[in-house]
Amino acid sequence: MAKTIKKINEKIKRGKAVVVTAEEIIDLVKKRGMKRCAREVDVVTTATFGPMCSSGVFINFGHTKPKIKVGGGKVYLNDVPAYGGLAAVDLYLGASALPDDDPRNRVYPGEFRYGGGHVIEELVAGKDIRLKASGYGTDCYPKKELETKINIRDLDKAILYNPRNVYQNYNVAVNLSDRVIYTYMGVLQPRLGNANYCSAGQLSPLFNDPYYETIGIGTRIFLGGGIGYVAFSGTQHNPRVKRTSKGIPRSPAGTLALIGNLKKMSPKWLRGTSFTGYGATLTVGIGIPIPILNERILRFTAVEDSQIYAPVIDYSKAYPLGKETIIKEVSYAQLRSGSIRIRGKEVPTSSLSSYAKAREIANILKDWIRRKKFLLTEPVAPLP
Amino acid sequence: MVRKKRVVLTFPHSLVDKPITYHLVKDYGLVFNILKARVTPREEGRLVLEIEGERKNLNKGIKFLKDLGIRIEPLAQDIRWIEARCTHCGACIAICPTQAFTVDPKTRKVSFDKKKCIVCELCIKACPYRAMEIKF
Ligand code: SF4
Ligand code: SF4
C-alpha cells in the first residue's frame, strides 16, 4: 500500500509515526536494508544552522498619534537602517544592514560587530529596540519625526522573510595569495593556510531531497525555533548544475525562500553574526521533514558525507573576478576529517555552519513530530 | 627538573627600556620564547613569554620580575571562550596555530584548551559569533 502524506499525518496524530534524523537513517538503512526501512520509516528530519545573509524581517510597528508615513522617508532600528518604502508603518530590516556611522572596512579589516542580524537576534530575544523614523508629512499623515521603543511583544506583526536560504551545496573557500583575506567564508590564511566550508552535508535539507520531490512551495518547516514555510524557490535557485550519479549537485544549486512568524521564534536559532572584514549577517536554524513515500525518496535521505562533493575555489582571485575555476572536488567526509590535501599540501579545514546545532534541530523536529506537535504538508506547487 | 611556563608580563612604562629579559637569561639560565610583545608609548608594556628552565631558577626568575614591579599572570587568563555564545561551528579550528580547539568526533562539539593558547588573537577575528574574547 503506497504511503501518502495524509496517511503519515494520521500516524503522527495517533503517535505511531516512525521518525528518524537524516543522520540516523544512514545506519538504519545499513542495518535493515532499503526495502524494510522504506516500509517502516515515515519521516526523516533534516536540518542546517549557518550564516544566511539573504534574510530579514518585515515589521509593522503600528500607527502613532498623530500618524506618520514612513514610506518615502527613513527608518532606523538601533541605528541600523531598515527599508521603509512600504506604506506608512511597514518596514523590512535586512540581516546585512549596518549603522550609517559604522566604519565598515575603512579600518581594515572591519569588525562589523552590530548589524541587521544582531538587531533581529535582540528583537526576538524580547529586548526593547530603538526606532527612529522620519517622513515628509501629508494631510493624512502629518507627523514628520518619530523616536520610540518597540518590543516584539507589542508588535502587531513581525515576519521573518528570507529570500535565499538553505543553499544546496556550497564552495570550499581557500586563499592562494600571499596575504590574509577576509571573506564571507571567514578569515582565509595565505598560501592555502586553511579551507572553510559551509554545509551540514548529510544532514542538510536539499542534499536529502536533491530533486525537490517532497520539499516544495508551502512545505511546513522548523524556522528559527518556530514554525515556518517554504514561500518559493530562493533567489539564485539553479537546479541545472552538474550532479553525481546519485543526483547530488556538485556545486551550489537549489535554494529556498522561507517565511514564518518571528514572534514565535527564538534567539537561540536566529543569531546575529559578524564576519571580520566582510560584514554582519544572520545565522538561521532550519529543519525540514521529508516524508518517506517510497523507496526512491528513502534512498536519497540515506546519502552520507562521503558521497557529497563540494568544489574548492580560490577566494583571493578566482571568486572576486567571477572566474571560479575549481581547484579540486572534495567530499564532506574529507572536510570533516579536519584536513584536505590540495596541491600536495595538507590544509586544515573549518566549518562555518554548525553540525552540532544542525543535529540538535533535526532532533527537535523529530521530537515535535513524535509528540504530535507538527504535521507534514503537501506542497502547493513544486519548485522549479 | 626542567619546566615550561607561559606567562603574560605587564610592566609599567618606567621599566620598558630596562634589560629585563637579559637578566632572566644571564642570572637564572632561563630560555624563553617571545610569543607576543606590545609596548605602547607612554603606556604599559606587555610581553607574552614561554619560559623554560630549572624549576628552582624559574621560580627565582619570576620572583625577580615581581620584585621589579612587573605583573605576572598565567597566559590562559587572557583569552576567554564564552561557551554560551559558541555555536560549535568550528570556524576557529583551522585558524588556531596551536590546536587549542578540538572537535569531539562523536558530539561534534568544540572545546577550548586554554593551556595551549598563546593569545595570538586569530580566533577573535575568525569567530563569527563573538564567542572568543580577549581580556587585557
Ligand atoms: S588566541 Fe590564538 S592560540 Fe589562542 S586560541 Fe585563539 S587562535 Fe588559538
Ligand atoms: S568559531 Fe566561535 S562559535 Fe565557532 S566553534 Fe569557534 S568559538 Fe565556537
Coordinates of C-alpha atoms in Angstrom, one line a residue, chain A residues 57-75 77 82-93 131 133-135 140-141 143 146 148 150 155-158:
Chain A
V57 CA 12.2 40.7 8.9
F58 CA 9.1 42.6 8.0
I59 CA 7.7 44.6 10.9
N60 CA 4.5 46.6 11.2
F61 CA 5.1 48.9 14.2
G62 CA 1.5 50.2 14.4
H63 CA 0.1 53.7 13.9
T64 CA 1.2 56.6 16.1
K65 CA -0.9 59.5 17.2
P66 CA -0.8 61.7 15.2
K67 CA 0.1 59.4 12.3
I68 CA 3.4 59.2 10.4
K69 CA 4.0 57.8 6.9
V70 CA 7.5 56.3 6.8
G71 CA 7.2 55.3 3.1
G72 CA 9.4 57.7 1.2
G73 CA 11.1 58.7 4.4
K74 CA 13.7 57.0 6.6
V75 CA 13.7 54.4 9.4
L77 CA 16.2 50.2 14.4
A82 CA 15.8 49.5 7.5
Y83 CA 13.8 49.8 4.3
G84 CA 10.8 51.9 4.7
G85 CA 9.5 52.2 1.1
L86 CA 6.3 50.3 2.1
A87 CA 3.1 52.1 3.1
A88 CA 3.0 54.0 6.4
V89 CA 4.4 51.8 9.2
D90 CA 5.7 48.7 7.5
L91 CA 9.4 48.2 7.3
Y92 CA 11.9 45.5 6.2
L93 CA 15.2 45.0 8.1
L131 CA 13.0 53.0 16.4
A133 CA 11.8 57.3 11.7
S134 CA 11.2 60.4 9.6
G135 CA 8.5 61.1 7.0
C140 CA -3.5 62.4 6.3
Y141 CA -0.1 61.6 7.9
K143 CA 3.8 63.6 11.8
L146 CA 9.3 59.7 15.4
T148 CA 10.2 55.4 20.2
I150 CA 9.4 48.9 20.1
L155 CA 4.1 44.4 17.6
D156 CA 1.1 43.5 15.6
K157 CA 3.2 41.6 13.0
A158 CA 6.8 40.6 12.8

